[in-house]
């Protein structure tokens, strides 16, 4: 088992000293830290309760000026030790750090009262009572307290045991697959570019490929080190250093994200944040900028309110209190429902907390749809629900996972049935209004759909005889099609070719060949058979009837059977069987087909 824990608490309350007592490793690695005797950046150590368990420890800076580093250190933690000095008790940054741990949704909290060697029993008891009250006030539950002296080792072994038992008994499954937020980037002489971070969600192996965000480049892992050992494979949750290739040092920095290919990432300059506390909107609507911290990233964000209506009169617009829109000057890489914190620009105050609710580009229309459809998707939800959210807003989404009952599959999209019906009716209205013809852009702009989906919908509309293609425009479907001379010539040629048909290479040699074959296919005078082969419809129907003659439901049709019936080669047989399958006359079973 691998887990990662960390410290939080006021400056000088002994966090670095506590970690040294737990791990034997000094946290102050930077010269400035050693000079000031204060942690500025993140420090890292680990301890092994036994051979099967490794617990990484992150030392988080306590001073308010380094709150961004503190947030960056806490994103990956399975447990936080809130460290409080026995003689000073609860302080301002104890409060702030406790709120950060709560805001980030850290699952396990232990309060460690350190430096008990500095106070007598009465003072310790008095401060402990005050600490208990403050902990309950913030977390709304009792938090376990362990009293130690990092200086002389009192109760350090007991603290290790409590941490180990809590983590061993925790039943928690990470929904997000393998990912690493980068916290350091450097070059190692003789090895090359190296990054460090915490791996969460899954394992990595040498020679694995990860995707770097925001560049979306594939990077390869050459070597892995974890807790001072070279490794072939490392499981989550662990601290790692990985030697990588296929990316330059200037292309990767702290805050960037590495993830497996299967994971869905928003890499965007705009997100919509679902606020945890709706009252935060009252302050946010008064400011223009803040800093948004998520993972190890922290970027300046422009704050833009969202409105429940789209009135052009700003005075009559009602601000929605569930959401805030954030725009960045560079891409930020995040997951759906990932927790982030808004920090006052240039300051150290946490001004709002929220989950990433939307990570795709929006328009006024889309934002209104988000507000209208959001209520079923508030709070903690499983990640597969994102497709349902996206479909409720856009009406369609990429075909991933199981097809919902309320949707149909069109090419590589899932589309809501009622939305598809609505689009069809709106397209009919558009055709009637335009009369002469419409373009792809006419359809896209009128329906508010993106370019890729518009093309799929156009194909669907052609197949369902709503529109017909003519060159680069579309017209209302008309069963009585008047073919021009080139179309008539191509149709006659197809008829003469009989079972040989025509392939696309040959059709390209005809004047307007590709445009004409599309018209002939749309008007059902020609059948496309796959592999670029086209048949005259009369020829296809003759072959179809020959194959299916005297067959009954559940009969098996083999390639050899079709060859005997038609005399055709495999080159034609497989495309013909595929065409029969599209007509739902047969279904595939291995290399054979079953009659329906």
PDB file of N, CA, C and O in Angstrom, residues 420-467:
ATOM      1  N   UNK A 420     -32.846  15.296 -30.851  1.00  0.00           N
ATOM      2  CA  UNK A 420     -32.730  14.961 -32.279  1.00  0.00           C
ATOM      3  C   UNK A 420     -34.025  15.306 -33.011  1.00  0.00           C
ATOM      4  O   UNK A 420     -34.004  15.861 -34.118  1.00  0.00           O
ATOM      5  N   UNK A 421     -35.158  14.989 -32.384  1.00  0.00           N
ATOM      6  CA  UNK A 421     -36.450  15.339 -32.990  1.00  0.00           C
ATOM      7  C   UNK A 421     -36.601  16.852 -33.130  1.00  0.00           C
ATOM      8  O   UNK A 421     -37.086  17.358 -34.145  1.00  0.00           O
ATOM      9  N   UNK A 422     -36.157  17.561 -32.090  1.00  0.00           N
ATOM     10  CA  UNK A 422     -36.236  19.028 -32.118  1.00  0.00           C
ATOM     11  C   UNK A 422     -35.355  19.597 -33.231  1.00  0.00           C
ATOM     12  O   UNK A 422     -35.770  20.506 -33.963  1.00  0.00           O
ATOM     13  N   UNK A 423     -34.121  19.073 -33.366  1.00  0.00           N
ATOM     14  CA  UNK A 423     -33.230  19.535 -34.429  1.00  0.00           C
ATOM     15  C   UNK A 423     -33.847  19.304 -35.800  1.00  0.00           C
ATOM     16  O   UNK A 423     -33.764  20.160 -36.690  1.00  0.00           O
ATOM     17  N   UNK A 424     -34.457  18.135 -35.967  1.00  0.00           N
ATOM     18  CA  UNK A 424     -35.069  17.794 -37.250  1.00  0.00           C
ATOM     19  C   UNK A 424     -36.175  18.781 -37.614  1.00  0.00           C
ATOM     20  O   UNK A 424     -36.259  19.258 -38.755  1.00  0.00           O
ATOM     21  N   UNK A 425     -37.015  19.102 -36.632  1.00  0.00           N
ATOM     22  CA  UNK A 425     -38.100  20.044 -36.887  1.00  0.00           C
ATOM     23  C   UNK A 425     -37.561  21.445 -37.196  1.00  0.00           C
ATOM     24  O   UNK A 425     -38.074  22.149 -38.073  1.00  0.00           O
ATOM     25  N   UNK A 426     -36.517  21.831 -36.482  1.00  0.00           N
ATOM     26  CA  UNK A 426     -35.925  23.147 -36.726  1.00  0.00           C
ATOM     27  C   UNK A 426     -35.250  23.216 -38.088  1.00  0.00           C
ATOM     28  O   UNK A 426     -35.287  24.255 -38.763  1.00  0.00           O
ATOM     29  N   UNK A 427     -34.651  22.093 -38.502  1.00  0.00           N
ATOM     30  CA  UNK A 427     -34.039  22.048 -39.832  1.00  0.00           C
ATOM     31  C   UNK A 427     -35.102  22.199 -40.920  1.00  0.00           C
ATOM     32  O   UNK A 427     -34.901  22.913 -41.907  1.00  0.00           O
ATOM     33  N   UNK A 428     -36.234  21.543 -40.709  1.00  0.00           N
ATOM     34  CA  UNK A 428     -37.334  21.669 -41.679  1.00  0.00           C
ATOM     35  C   UNK A 428     -37.796  23.127 -41.785  1.00  0.00           C
ATOM     36  O   UNK A 428     -38.073  23.632 -42.880  1.00  0.00           O
ATOM     37  N   UNK A 429     -37.873  23.806 -40.629  1.00  0.00           N
ATOM     38  CA  UNK A 429     -38.258  25.216 -40.624  1.00  0.00           C
ATOM     39  C   UNK A 429     -37.237  26.059 -41.384  1.00  0.00           C
ATOM     40  O   UNK A 429     -37.601  26.945 -42.163  1.00  0.00           O
ATOM     41  N   UNK A 430     -35.966  25.770 -41.162  1.00  0.00           N
ATOM     42  CA  UNK A 430     -34.897  26.492 -41.852  1.00  0.00           C
ATOM     43  C   UNK A 430     -35.009  26.324 -43.364  1.00  0.00           C
ATOM     44  O   UNK A 430     -34.881  27.293 -44.123  1.00  0.00           O
ATOM     45  N   UNK A 431     -35.266  25.096 -43.809  1.00  0.00           N
ATOM     46  CA  UNK A 431     -35.387  24.823 -45.253  1.00  0.00           C
ATOM     47  C   UNK A 431     -36.552  25.613 -45.841  1.00  0.00           C
ATOM     48  O   UNK A 431     -36.448  26.213 -46.911  1.00  0.00           O
ATOM     49  N   UNK A 432     -37.682  25.621 -45.122  1.00  0.00           N
ATOM     50  CA  UNK A 432     -38.864  26.338 -45.626  1.00  0.00           C
ATOM     51  C   UNK A 432     -38.589  27.836 -45.725  1.00  0.00           C
ATOM     52  O   UNK A 432     -39.011  28.500 -46.666  1.00  0.00           O
ATOM     53  N   UNK A 433     -37.862  28.364 -44.721  1.00  0.00           N
ATOM     54  CA  UNK A 433     -37.573  29.804 -44.717  1.00  0.00           C
ATOM     55  C   UNK A 433     -36.596  30.205 -45.815  1.00  0.00           C
ATOM     56  O   UNK A 433     -36.713  31.269 -46.415  1.00  0.00           O
ATOM     57  N   UNK A 434     -35.612  29.315 -46.059  1.00  0.00           N
ATOM     58  CA  UNK A 434     -34.581  29.616 -47.055  1.00  0.00           C
ATOM     59  C   UNK A 434     -35.055  29.383 -48.489  1.00  0.00           C
ATOM     60  O   UNK A 434     -34.534  29.988 -49.427  1.00  0.00           O
ATOM     61  N   UNK A 435     -35.956  28.442 -48.647  1.00  0.00           N
ATOM     62  CA  UNK A 435     -36.549  28.106 -49.955  1.00  0.00           C
ATOM     63  C   UNK A 435     -35.528  27.522 -50.936  1.00  0.00           C
ATOM     64  O   UNK A 435     -35.586  26.345 -51.281  1.00  0.00           O
ATOM     65  N   UNK A 436     -34.570  28.331 -51.374  1.00  0.00           N
ATOM     66  CA  UNK A 436     -33.680  27.886 -52.451  1.00  0.00           C
ATOM     67  C   UNK A 436     -32.700  26.800 -51.995  1.00  0.00           C
ATOM     68  O   UNK A 436     -32.724  25.686 -52.463  1.00  0.00           O
ATOM     69  N   UNK A 437     -31.836  27.144 -51.043  1.00  0.00           N
ATOM     70  CA  UNK A 437     -30.814  26.194 -50.599  1.00  0.00           C
ATOM     71  C   UNK A 437     -30.220  26.669 -49.276  1.00  0.00           C
ATOM     72  O   UNK A 437     -30.390  27.829 -48.884  1.00  0.00           O
ATOM     73  N   UNK A 438     -29.512  25.772 -48.583  1.00  0.00           N
ATOM     74  CA  UNK A 438     -28.831  26.126 -47.334  1.00  0.00           C
ATOM     75  C   UNK A 438     -27.423  25.539 -47.356  1.00  0.00           C
ATOM     76  O   UNK A 438     -27.156  24.536 -48.030  1.00  0.00           O
ATOM     77  N   UNK A 439     -26.521  26.158 -46.595  1.00  0.00           N
ATOM     78  CA  UNK A 439     -25.144  25.675 -46.490  1.00  0.00           C
ATOM     79  C   UNK A 439     -24.929  25.016 -45.134  1.00  0.00           C
ATOM     80  O   UNK A 439     -25.782  25.120 -44.230  1.00  0.00           O
ATOM     81  N   UNK A 440     -23.773  24.385 -44.967  1.00  0.00           N
ATOM     82  CA  UNK A 440     -23.413  23.794 -43.671  1.00  0.00           C
ATOM     83  C   UNK A 440     -23.403  24.872 -42.592  1.00  0.00           C
ATOM     84  O   UNK A 440     -23.899  24.660 -41.481  1.00  0.00           O
ATOM     85  N   UNK A 441     -22.841  26.052 -42.913  1.00  0.00           N
ATOM     86  CA  UNK A 441     -22.794  27.138 -41.921  1.00  0.00           C
ATOM     87  C   UNK A 441     -24.188  27.627 -41.550  1.00  0.00           C
ATOM     88  O   UNK A 441     -24.439  27.978 -40.388  1.00  0.00           O
ATOM     89  N   UNK A 442     -25.107  27.660 -42.541  1.00  0.00           N
ATOM     90  CA  UNK A 442     -26.502  28.034 -42.233  1.00  0.00           C
ATOM     91  C   UNK A 442     -27.076  27.101 -41.169  1.00  0.00           C
ATOM     92  O   UNK A 442     -27.701  27.534 -40.194  1.00  0.00           O
ATOM     93  N   UNK A 443     -26.856  25.799 -41.370  1.00  0.00           N
ATOM     94  CA  UNK A 443     -27.399  24.791 -40.450  1.00  0.00           C
ATOM     95  C   UNK A 443     -26.741  24.902 -39.080  1.00  0.00           C
ATOM     96  O   UNK A 443     -27.416  24.922 -38.039  1.00  0.00           O
ATOM     97  N   UNK A 444     -25.420  24.994 -39.066  1.00  0.00           N
ATOM     98  CA  UNK A 444     -24.669  25.067 -37.804  1.00  0.00           C
ATOM     99  C   UNK A 444     -25.090  26.272 -36.975  1.00  0.00           C
ATOM    100  O   UNK A 444     -25.337  26.158 -35.769  1.00  0.00           O
ATOM    101  N   UNK A 445     -25.171  27.429 -37.612  1.00  0.00           N
ATOM    102  CA  UNK A 445     -25.495  28.663 -36.885  1.00  0.00           C
ATOM    103  C   UNK A 445     -26.951  28.677 -36.412  1.00  0.00           C
ATOM    104  O   UNK A 445     -27.254  29.133 -35.309  1.00  0.00           O
ATOM    105  N   UNK A 446     -27.842  28.139 -37.222  1.00  0.00           N
ATOM    106  CA  UNK A 446     -29.261  28.136 -36.860  1.00  0.00           C
ATOM    107  C   UNK A 446     -29.542  27.163 -35.713  1.00  0.00           C
ATOM    108  O   UNK A 446     -30.343  27.437 -34.826  1.00  0.00           O
ATOM    109  N   UNK A 447     -28.825  26.037 -35.702  1.00  0.00           N
ATOM    110  CA  UNK A 447     -29.075  25.002 -34.693  1.00  0.00           C
ATOM    111  C   UNK A 447     -28.176  25.137 -33.460  1.00  0.00           C
ATOM    112  O   UNK A 447     -28.355  24.410 -32.486  1.00  0.00           O
ATOM    113  N   UNK A 448     -27.167  26.033 -33.514  1.00  0.00           N
ATOM    114  CA  UNK A 448     -26.214  26.175 -32.403  1.00  0.00           C
ATOM    115  C   UNK A 448     -25.459  24.879 -32.126  1.00  0.00           C
ATOM    116  O   UNK A 448     -25.320  24.464 -30.968  1.00  0.00           O
ATOM    117  N   UNK A 449     -25.007  24.213 -33.176  1.00  0.00           N
ATOM    118  CA  UNK A 449     -24.232  22.974 -33.024  1.00  0.00           C
ATOM    119  C   UNK A 449     -22.805  23.211 -33.499  1.00  0.00           C
ATOM    120  O   UNK A 449     -22.561  24.126 -34.288  1.00  0.00           O
ATOM    121  N   UNK A 450     -21.858  22.376 -33.020  1.00  0.00           N
ATOM    122  CA  UNK A 450     -20.477  22.562 -33.474  1.00  0.00           C
ATOM    123  C   UNK A 450     -20.277  21.917 -34.847  1.00  0.00           C
ATOM    124  O   UNK A 450     -21.124  21.189 -35.351  1.00  0.00           O
ATOM    125  N   UNK A 451     -19.137  22.212 -35.433  1.00  0.00           N
ATOM    126  CA  UNK A 451     -18.876  21.821 -36.819  1.00  0.00           C
ATOM    127  C   UNK A 451     -18.933  20.307 -37.015  1.00  0.00           C
ATOM    128  O   UNK A 451     -19.569  19.806 -37.948  1.00  0.00           O
ATOM    129  N   UNK A 452     -18.258  19.568 -36.118  1.00  0.00           N
ATOM    130  CA  UNK A 452     -18.178  18.107 -36.276  1.00  0.00           C
ATOM    131  C   UNK A 452     -19.564  17.466 -36.178  1.00  0.00           C
ATOM    132  O   UNK A 452     -19.928  16.615 -37.005  1.00  0.00           O
ATOM    133  N   UNK A 453     -20.337  17.872 -35.162  1.00  0.00           N
ATOM    134  CA  UNK A 453     -21.667  17.279 -35.008  1.00  0.00           C
ATOM    135  C   UNK A 453     -22.597  17.703 -36.138  1.00  0.00           C
ATOM    136  O   UNK A 453     -23.453  16.916 -36.572  1.00  0.00           O
ATOM    137  N   UNK A 454     -22.465  18.929 -36.615  1.00  0.00           N
ATOM    138  CA  UNK A 454     -23.324  19.400 -37.716  1.00  0.00           C
ATOM    139  C   UNK A 454     -23.184  18.502 -38.927  1.00  0.00           C
ATOM    140  O   UNK A 454     -24.172  18.144 -39.587  1.00  0.00           O
ATOM    141  N   UNK A 455     -21.951  18.084 -39.223  1.00  0.00           N
ATOM    142  CA  UNK A 455     -21.721  17.199 -40.377  1.00  0.00           C
ATOM    143  C   UNK A 455     -22.414  15.848 -40.184  1.00  0.00           C
ATOM    144  O   UNK A 455     -23.008  15.299 -41.118  1.00  0.00           O
ATOM    145  N   UNK A 456     -22.355  15.334 -38.949  1.00  0.00           N
ATOM    146  CA  UNK A 456     -23.017  14.053 -38.654  1.00  0.00           C
ATOM    147  C   UNK A 456     -24.533  14.211 -38.797  1.00  0.00           C
ATOM    148  O   UNK A 456     -25.213  13.344 -39.357  1.00  0.00           O
ATOM    149  N   UNK A 457     -25.055  15.320 -38.290  1.00  0.00           N
ATOM    150  CA  UNK A 457     -26.499  15.556 -38.374  1.00  0.00           C
ATOM    151  C   UNK A 457     -26.951  15.734 -39.826  1.00  0.00           C
ATOM    152  O   UNK A 457     -28.047  15.292 -40.206  1.00  0.00           O
ATOM    153  N   UNK A 458     -26.134  16.365 -40.632  1.00  0.00           N
ATOM    154  CA  UNK A 458     -26.452  16.519 -42.058  1.00  0.00           C
ATOM    155  C   UNK A 458     -26.544  15.144 -42.722  1.00  0.00           C
ATOM    156  O   UNK A 458     -27.486  14.867 -43.490  1.00  0.00           O
ATOM    157  N   UNK A 459     -25.584  14.264 -42.422  1.00  0.00           N
ATOM    158  CA  UNK A 459     -25.634  12.896 -42.985  1.00  0.00           C
ATOM    159  C   UNK A 459     -26.914  12.184 -42.557  1.00  0.00           C
ATOM    160  O   UNK A 459     -27.562  11.501 -43.355  1.00  0.00           O
ATOM    161  N   UNK A 460     -27.274  12.343 -41.267  1.00  0.00           N
ATOM    162  CA  UNK A 460     -28.507  11.738 -40.749  1.00  0.00           C
ATOM    163  C   UNK A 460     -29.719  12.292 -41.499  1.00  0.00           C
ATOM    164  O   UNK A 460     -30.639  11.542 -41.867  1.00  0.00           O
ATOM    165  N   UNK A 461     -29.739  13.591 -41.746  1.00  0.00           N
ATOM    166  CA  UNK A 461     -30.871  14.234 -42.412  1.00  0.00           C
ATOM    167  C   UNK A 461     -30.971  13.824 -43.874  1.00  0.00           C
ATOM    168  O   UNK A 461     -32.080  13.713 -44.422  1.00  0.00           O
ATOM    169  N   UNK A 462     -29.836  13.576 -44.496  1.00  0.00           N
ATOM    170  CA  UNK A 462     -29.840  13.082 -45.884  1.00  0.00           C
ATOM    171  C   UNK A 462     -30.413  11.669 -45.932  1.00  0.00           C
ATOM    172  O   UNK A 462     -31.277  11.350 -46.756  1.00  0.00           O
ATOM    173  N   UNK A 463     -29.946  10.811 -44.997  1.00  0.00           N
ATOM    174  CA  UNK A 463     -30.420   9.414 -44.966  1.00  0.00           C
ATOM    175  C   UNK A 463     -31.919   9.344 -44.684  1.00  0.00           C
ATOM    176  O   UNK A 463     -32.603   8.447 -45.184  1.00  0.00           O
ATOM    177  N   UNK A 464     -32.425  10.301 -43.924  1.00  0.00           N
ATOM    178  CA  UNK A 464     -33.847  10.294 -43.567  1.00  0.00           C
ATOM    179  C   UNK A 464     -34.692  11.183 -44.488  1.00  0.00           C
ATOM    180  O   UNK A 464     -35.818  11.552 -44.152  1.00  0.00           O
ATOM    181  N   UNK A 465     -34.130  11.521 -45.650  1.00  0.00           N
ATOM    182  CA  UNK A 465     -34.857  12.215 -46.725  1.00  0.00           C
ATOM    183  C   UNK A 465     -35.459  13.549 -46.270  1.00  0.00           C
ATOM    184  O   UNK A 465     -36.589  13.884 -46.591  1.00  0.00           O
ATOM    185  N   UNK A 466     -34.672  14.299 -45.483  1.00  0.00           N
ATOM    186  CA  UNK A 466     -35.102  15.631 -45.078  1.00  0.00           C
ATOM    187  C   UNK A 466     -34.453  16.672 -45.998  1.00  0.00           C
ATOM    188  O   UNK A 466     -35.083  17.637 -46.412  1.00  0.00           O
ATOM    189  N   UNK A 467     -33.157  16.456 -46.298  1.00  0.00           N
ATOM    190  CA  UNK A 467     -32.456  17.326 -47.237  1.00  0.00           C
ATOM    191  C   UNK A 467     -31.715  16.469 -48.253  1.00  0.00           C
ATOM    192  O   UNK A 467     -31.534  15.256 -48.063  1.00  0.00           O
TER     193      UNK A 467
END
